[in-house]
Tab-separated table of C-alpha atoms in Angstrom:
chain	number	residue	atom	x	y	z
X	1	MET	CA	0.359	88.072	75.611
X	2	LEU	CA	0.899	85.387	72.825
X	3	ARG	CA	3.168	83.482	74.724
X	4	TYR	CA	0.545	82.837	77.463
X	5	LEU	CA	-2.426	81.929	75.047
X	6	ALA	CA	0.099	79.585	73.270
X	7	SER	CA	0.699	78.106	76.626
X	8	SER	CA	-0.876	74.693	77.777
X	9	ARG	CA	-1.372	76.017	80.977
X	10	TRP	CA	-1.118	79.064	82.840
X	11	HIS	CA	-2.250	80.506	86.316
X	12	ALA	CA	-2.226	83.724	88.218
X	13	THR	CA	-3.380	84.919	91.726
X	14	LEU	CA	-5.947	87.270	91.620
X	15	ALA	CA	-5.161	90.287	93.687
X	16	ASP	CA	-8.512	91.807	93.122
X	17	ARG	CA	-10.593	89.297	94.987
X	18	ALA	CA	-11.433	88.771	98.651
X	19	VAL	CA	-12.988	85.505	100.242
X	20	LEU	CA	-15.364	85.715	102.862
X	21	SER	CA	-16.781	82.586	104.514
X	22	LEU	CA	-20.352	81.458	106.225
X	23	THR	CA	-20.278	78.675	108.649
X	24	GLY	CA	-23.031	77.215	110.438
X	25	ALA	CA	-26.345	75.309	110.229
X	26	ASP	CA	-28.243	78.525	108.692
X	27	SER	CA	-25.355	79.521	106.140
X	28	ARG	CA	-27.352	78.329	102.817
X	29	LYS	CA	-30.841	79.543	103.929
X	30	LEU	CA	-29.399	82.827	105.018
X	31	LEU	CA	-27.760	82.873	101.100
X	32	GLN	CA	-31.070	81.551	99.474
X	33	GLY	CA	-33.027	84.801	100.928
X	34	LEU	CA	-29.972	87.376	99.586
X	35	THR	CA	-28.842	85.922	96.411
X	36	THR	CA	-30.182	86.120	92.868
X	37	ALA	CA	-28.956	82.339	92.411
X	38	ASN	CA	-30.369	79.095	93.683
X	39	ALA	CA	-28.356	78.590	96.777
X	40	ASP	CA	-29.975	75.189	97.634
X	41	GLU	CA	-27.868	73.847	94.398
X	42	LEU	CA	-24.993	74.286	96.863
X	43	ALA	CA	-26.136	70.742	98.545
X	44	ALA	CA	-25.476	69.101	95.346
X	45	GLY	CA	-21.896	70.673	95.160
X	46	THR	CA	-22.398	73.151	92.273
X	47	PRO	CA	-20.777	76.303	92.572
X	48	LEU	CA	-22.822	79.447	91.758
X	49	TYR	CA	-22.183	82.829	90.234
X	50	THR	CA	-24.908	85.345	91.861
X	51	GLY	CA	-25.895	88.746	92.694
X	52	PHE	CA	-26.614	90.292	95.586
X	53	LEU	CA	-29.032	93.072	95.977
X	54	ASN	CA	-30.658	95.912	98.026
X	55	ALA	CA	-34.114	95.793	98.879
X	56	GLN	CA	-34.962	98.025	95.667
X	57	GLY	CA	-33.420	95.471	93.662
X	58	ARG	CA	-30.098	97.146	92.644
X	59	VAL	CA	-26.736	95.064	92.580
X	60	LEU	CA	-24.483	95.477	95.832
X	61	ALA	CA	-22.121	93.074	94.874
X	62	THR	CA	-21.628	89.672	92.372
X	63	GLY	CA	-19.539	86.980	93.220
X	64	PHE	CA	-19.180	83.292	93.398
X	65	LEU	CA	-21.047	80.835	96.030
X	66	LEU	CA	-18.696	77.780	96.814
X	67	PRO	CA	-19.665	74.964	98.828
X	68	ALA	CA	-17.392	74.311	101.929
X	69	SER	CA	-17.393	71.772	104.437
X	70	GLU	CA	-20.707	70.768	105.969
X	71	ASP	CA	-23.293	73.603	105.529
X	72	GLY	CA	-20.257	76.062	104.920
X	73	VAL	CA	-20.146	78.320	102.252
X	74	VAL	CA	-17.213	80.404	100.929
X	75	ILE	CA	-17.906	83.574	98.708
X	76	ASP	CA	-15.133	85.061	96.064
X	77	THR	CA	-16.030	88.355	95.690
X	78	HIS	CA	-14.371	91.539	94.374
X	79	VAL	CA	-11.980	93.152	96.879
X	80	GLY	CA	-13.833	96.808	96.395
X	81	SER	CA	-17.101	95.098	97.018
X	82	ALA	CA	-16.008	93.190	100.240
X	83	PRO	CA	-16.736	95.466	102.979
X	84	LEU	CA	-20.429	96.398	101.553
X	85	LEU	CA	-21.128	92.688	101.279
X	86	LEU	CA	-19.800	91.772	104.722
X	87	LYS	CA	-21.715	94.332	106.403
X	88	HIS	CA	-24.877	93.283	104.138
X	89	LEU	CA	-24.606	89.692	105.296
X	90	LYS	CA	-24.198	90.733	109.055
X	91	ARG	CA	-27.212	93.103	108.777
X	92	TYR	CA	-29.666	90.355	107.521
X	93	LYS	CA	-28.042	87.209	109.832
X	94	LEU	CA	-30.063	88.426	112.721
X	95	ARG	CA	-31.028	85.548	114.868
X	96	SER	CA	-29.443	82.911	112.167
X	97	LYS	CA	-26.954	80.216	113.387
X	98	VAL	CA	-24.458	81.766	111.193
X	99	ALA	CA	-20.664	82.561	111.796
X	100	ILE	CA	-19.592	85.526	108.713
X	101	ALA	CA	-15.752	86.212	108.381
X	102	ASP	CA	-13.247	87.825	105.922
X	103	ARG	CA	-10.790	85.248	105.291
X	104	SER	CA	-8.844	87.290	102.477
X	105	ALA	CA	-5.779	87.251	104.657
X	106	GLU	CA	-5.295	83.755	104.660
X	107	LEU	CA	-6.927	82.799	101.560
X	108	ALA	CA	-6.196	83.747	97.816
X	109	VAL	CA	-8.105	83.531	94.563
X	110	VAL	CA	-6.306	82.034	91.800
X	111	ALA	CA	-7.632	81.071	88.159
X	112	ALA	CA	-5.959	78.834	85.621
X	113	CYS	CA	-6.748	79.070	81.832
X	114	GLY	CA	-5.235	77.418	78.663
X	115	THR	CA	-5.465	74.454	76.337
X	116	ALA	CA	-4.887	71.794	78.782
X	117	VAL	CA	-7.178	73.245	81.458
X	118	PRO	CA	-10.185	70.862	82.110
X	119	LEU	CA	-13.359	72.270	80.690
X	120	GLU	CA	-15.333	69.878	83.034
X	121	PRO	CA	-14.761	69.134	86.698
X	122	ALA	CA	-13.024	65.813	87.074
X	123	ASP	CA	-14.084	63.322	90.010
X	124	GLY	CA	-12.901	63.877	93.276
X	125	VAL	CA	-11.680	67.232	92.875
X	126	ALA	CA	-11.912	69.254	96.341
X	127	LEU	CA	-14.527	72.134	96.630
X	128	PRO	CA	-12.963	74.634	98.760
X	129	GLY	CA	-12.967	74.435	102.613
X	130	ASP	CA	-9.254	75.467	102.646
X	131	GLY	CA	-8.578	75.099	99.440
X	132	GLY	CA	-9.737	73.359	96.147
X	133	ALA	CA	-10.882	74.378	92.334
X	134	TRP	CA	-14.282	74.559	90.173
X	135	ARG	CA	-14.750	75.481	86.972
X	136	ASP	CA	-15.878	79.186	86.320
X	137	PRO	CA	-19.649	79.334	86.018
X	138	ARG	CA	-19.869	82.034	83.644
X	139	LEU	CA	-18.357	81.095	80.652
X	140	ARG	CA	-15.926	78.127	79.803
X	141	CYS	CA	-13.299	79.927	78.292
X	142	LEU	CA	-12.691	81.683	81.347
X	143	GLY	CA	-11.373	78.497	82.585
X	144	TRP	CA	-11.102	77.358	86.211
X	145	ARG	CA	-10.766	79.203	89.469
X	146	GLY	CA	-9.299	78.158	93.165
X	147	VAL	CA	-9.268	79.070	96.477
X	148	ALA	CA	-5.801	78.068	98.155
X	149	PRO	CA	-4.072	79.106	101.417
X	150	ARG	CA	-1.702	82.276	100.587
X	151	ALA	CA	2.374	81.591	101.219
X	152	ASP	CA	4.196	84.070	103.240
X	153	GLY	CA	4.386	86.439	99.900
X	154	GLY	CA	0.753	86.854	99.646
X	155	ASP	CA	0.453	84.810	96.611
X	156	ALA	CA	-1.072	81.103	96.689
X	157	GLN	CA	0.098	77.827	95.450
X	158	PRO	CA	-2.651	76.967	92.913
X	159	PRO	CA	-4.623	73.841	93.807
X	160	ALA	CA	-3.411	70.693	91.743
X	161	GLU	CA	-6.192	70.608	89.755
X	162	LEU	CA	-5.072	73.786	88.318
X	163	LEU	CA	-1.714	72.374	88.061
X	164	GLY	CA	-2.307	69.031	86.188
X	165	GLY	CA	-3.268	66.880	89.040
X	166	ALA	CA	-7.286	65.441	89.559
X	167	GLY	CA	-8.504	68.070	86.957
X	168	GLY	CA	-5.900	66.393	84.247
X	169	GLY	CA	-4.394	67.509	81.394
X	170	GLU	CA	-0.753	67.530	80.049
X	171	GLY	CA	2.159	69.875	80.854
X	172	SER	CA	3.145	72.315	83.502
X	173	SER	CA	1.529	75.194	84.158
X	174	GLU	CA	3.085	78.715	83.704
X	175	ALA	CA	2.693	81.525	86.553
X	176	ALA	CA	1.403	84.597	84.596
X	177	PRO	CA	0.702	88.319	85.750
X	178	ALA	CA	-3.021	89.009	87.379
X	179	ALA	CA	-3.416	91.585	84.442
X	180	LEU	CA	-3.625	88.831	81.765
X	181	HIS	CA	-6.742	87.413	83.634
X	182	ALA	CA	-8.057	90.688	83.837
X	183	LEU	CA	-7.468	91.285	80.172
X	184	CYS	CA	-9.123	88.152	78.990
X	185	GLU	CA	-12.513	89.272	81.043
X	186	ALA	CA	-12.302	92.573	79.151
X	187	ILE	CA	-11.819	91.169	75.968
X	188	LEU	CA	-14.830	89.115	76.678
X	189	GLY	CA	-16.982	91.999	78.218
X	190	VAL	CA	-17.132	90.320	81.805
X	191	GLY	CA	-16.347	92.244	85.034
X	192	ASP	CA	-17.375	92.893	88.410
X	193	GLY	CA	-16.768	95.047	91.424
X	194	PRO	CA	-17.848	98.539	92.265
X	195	ALA	CA	-16.483	100.410	89.254
X	196	TYR	CA	-17.824	98.214	86.622
X	197	LEU	CA	-21.024	97.709	88.724
X	198	PRO	CA	-21.760	100.900	90.804
X	199	PRO	CA	-23.374	99.627	94.185
X	200	THR	CA	-27.012	100.527	94.501
X	201	GLU	CA	-26.851	101.780	90.632
X	202	ALA	CA	-26.772	98.766	88.718
X	203	LEU	CA	-29.468	96.642	87.795
X	204	PRO	CA	-28.929	92.454	87.590
X	205	LEU	CA	-30.064	92.166	83.870
X	206	GLU	CA	-28.512	95.326	82.505
X	207	SER	CA	-25.386	93.928	84.284
X	208	ASN	CA	-25.764	90.620	82.449
X	209	LEU	CA	-26.418	88.613	85.584
X	210	GLU	CA	-29.130	86.208	83.679
X	211	VAL	CA	-26.817	85.388	80.825
X	212	LEU	CA	-24.242	84.699	82.787
X	213	GLY	CA	-26.231	82.241	84.863
X	214	GLY	CA	-26.653	83.918	87.938
X	215	VAL	CA	-30.085	84.432	88.116
X	216	ALA	CA	-32.893	81.719	88.962
X	217	PHE	CA	-35.945	82.967	87.932
X	218	ASP	CA	-37.788	80.202	89.874
X	219	LYS	CA	-36.378	79.756	93.063
X	220	GLY	CA	-38.840	82.133	94.913
X	221	CYS	CA	-38.646	85.175	97.328
X	222	TYR	CA	-35.291	86.833	97.763
X	223	LEU	CA	-34.471	90.581	98.392
X	224	GLY	CA	-34.905	92.600	95.543
X	225	GLN	CA	-36.486	90.181	93.543
X	226	GLU	CA	-39.722	92.187	92.391
X	227	LEU	CA	-37.970	94.749	90.300
X	228	THR	CA	-35.720	91.839	88.673
X	229	ALA	CA	-38.871	89.661	88.333
X	230	ARG	CA	-40.852	92.469	86.758
X	231	THR	CA	-38.268	93.394	84.340
X	232	GLN	CA	-37.899	89.961	83.164
X	233	SER	CA	-41.629	89.387	82.551
X	234	ARG	CA	-41.492	92.353	80.442
X	235	GLY	CA	-38.982	90.799	78.224
X	236	VAL	CA	-37.261	94.346	77.548
X	237	THR	CA	-33.743	95.423	78.686
X	238	ARG	CA	-33.163	98.487	76.664
X	239	LYS	CA	-29.110	98.827	78.075
X	240	ARG	CA	-26.203	95.862	78.946
X	241	MET	CA	-22.829	95.927	80.188
X	242	ALA	CA	-20.755	95.720	76.919
X	243	PRO	CA	-16.935	95.959	76.141
X	244	LEU	CA	-15.657	98.755	74.099
X	245	ARG	CA	-12.421	99.556	72.418
X	246	ALA	CA	-11.091	102.692	71.315
X	247	LEU	CA	-10.169	103.845	67.742
X	248	ALA	CA	-7.143	105.741	68.930
X	249	ALA	CA	-3.709	103.725	69.042
X	250	ALA	CA	-2.950	101.659	72.190
X	251	LEU	CA	-0.031	99.884	73.744
X	252	PRO	CA	0.966	96.688	72.337
X	253	VAL	CA	-0.775	94.182	75.031
X	254	GLU	CA	2.744	92.576	75.913
X	255	ALA	CA	4.156	96.377	76.832
X	256	TRP	CA	0.709	96.757	79.257
X	257	LEU	CA	1.175	93.787	81.271
X	258	GLU	CA	4.619	94.555	81.702
X	259	ALA	CA	4.093	98.021	82.657
X	260	GLN	CA	0.888	96.793	84.596
X	261	PRO	CA	1.511	93.270	86.035
X	262	GLY	CA	-1.426	94.085	88.483
X	263	GLY	CA	-3.862	95.343	86.066
X	264	GLY	CA	-4.414	99.075	84.999
X	265	THR	CA	-6.317	101.895	86.505
X	266	PRO	CA	-9.743	102.290	85.475
X	267	GLU	CA	-10.376	105.744	83.843
X	268	GLY	CA	-13.463	108.085	82.891
X	269	ALA	CA	-15.979	106.226	85.058
X	270	GLY	CA	-19.454	108.128	84.439
X	271	SER	CA	-18.669	109.932	81.239
X	272	ALA	CA	-21.600	109.833	78.961
X	273	LEU	CA	-21.502	108.269	75.574
X	274	GLN	CA	-22.782	110.047	72.614
X	275	ASP	CA	-23.683	108.744	69.228
X	276	ALA	CA	-22.780	110.851	66.052
X	277	ALA	CA	-25.906	112.980	66.435
X	278	GLY	CA	-25.141	113.744	69.850
X	279	LYS	CA	-27.959	111.733	71.258
X	280	PRO	CA	-27.245	109.711	74.570
X	281	ALA	CA	-26.115	106.222	73.961
X	282	GLY	CA	-24.939	105.119	77.462
X	283	LYS	CA	-22.248	105.536	80.097
X	284	LEU	CA	-18.658	104.489	80.295
X	285	ARG	CA	-18.116	102.664	83.328
X	286	LEU	CA	-14.497	101.283	83.160
X	287	PHE	CA	-11.834	102.312	80.513
X	288	ASP	CA	-8.020	101.768	80.088
X	289	SER	CA	-6.643	104.442	77.661
X	290	ALA	CA	-3.185	102.530	77.564
X	291	LEU	CA	-4.362	99.487	76.411
X	292	GLY	CA	-7.669	101.258	74.627
X	293	LEU	CA	-10.458	98.946	75.880
X	294	GLY	CA	-13.321	99.579	78.515
X	295	ALA	CA	-16.921	98.725	79.578
X	296	ALA	CA	-20.053	100.807	79.466
X	297	LEU	CA	-23.467	100.587	80.035
X	298	CYS	CA	-24.699	101.113	76.354
X	299	ARG	CA	-28.124	101.371	74.746
X	300	LEU	CA	-28.661	98.288	72.557
X	301	GLU	CA	-30.040	100.742	69.819
X	302	ALA	CA	-26.443	102.274	69.841
X	303	MET	CA	-24.718	98.877	69.325
X	304	GLY	CA	-24.076	98.274	65.685
X	305	GLY	CA	-24.667	101.926	64.783
X	306	GLY	CA	-20.943	103.094	64.337
X	307	VAL	CA	-18.550	105.200	66.446
X	308	LEU	CA	-19.471	106.461	69.793
X	309	THR	CA	-17.836	109.028	71.908
X	310	ALA	CA	-16.912	109.915	75.560
X	311	GLU	CA	-15.396	112.985	76.757
X	312	GLU	CA	-12.191	110.807	78.315
X	313	ALA	CA	-12.167	107.791	76.042
X	314	GLY	CA	-12.968	109.909	72.869
X	315	GLU	CA	-14.141	107.665	70.063
X	316	VAL	CA	-14.933	104.104	70.951
X	317	VAL	CA	-16.872	101.181	69.296
X	318	PRO	CA	-19.000	98.998	71.508
X	319	LEU	CA	-18.876	95.395	70.779
X	320	ARG	CA	-21.433	93.025	71.012
X	321	PRO	CA	-19.899	89.755	73.103
X	322	SER	CA	-20.140	86.594	71.601
X	323	TRP	CA	-21.942	85.035	74.083
X	324	TRP	CA	-24.452	86.784	74.342
X	325	PRO	CA	-27.610	84.476	73.166
X	326	ALA	CA	-28.947	85.346	69.486
X	327	GLY	CA	-32.457	86.998	71.591
X	328	VAL	CA	-30.473	88.927	74.303
X	329	HIS	CA	-32.635	92.313	74.274
């Protein structure tokens, strides 16, 4: 891992991502009524991070909305969320002039990080129709993402912006295992997919969607808005998704990457977290025992209070992400 982190530029094809597309005059209008972000901003060429909710205000999926040609939109979402999201979009399409398709077989999502990856989009960078790149709208340290046609082997050749083209930067990009990007997200406490955010269970604010720029509180009505707006108006969120680390010894990162180039298998989902007094402190959502890292829906009052325990993970310590604002609650 140290080799990649010292590299000026590295990239990886993200095998856990799916690519959906919406084309037609009503594409963005449909999304405006189904997403927590303001889909009207797509008209200005702005990629968005967003959530899709059910009528009860629970998260079905999260993803990125990417303006494509004309009125079209490309959605970059977790592969485990794609079937449910596709069904959800088609359910609410009704008579809208929209064609919805899963293009994952022909398009792949790639990511690029490193010291030479630009922090701001450069002029002339194409947005994804059949390929393009954009800065990850959640956190600058996550670098850039891109959508590109798949090669015969399934991987994609990253857009030129990620390899030192229109995005600028010196040096060539080094191909890295997809697990490296997953590891960066795990360390930062950023995640998605049905294991991280169980469909119809997770709440947007508990999932940090608003902290990551995925909720527009002033956009008007959308499906599931009522519960989100009510929670925000109360000003109190008692639980949030947070990263955690185990106290037990773990594999060196380099060994883990070599053993699991595509990423590890989550363990212990659903295990209860308890504090030293045996009181409930949250619920474990993901845990990789080999790496000693995981994620949990944690009570904020339990964070900073010492060691917690979970049946499968043993002793763990929840970590407050550095990107949480000082007043997050």
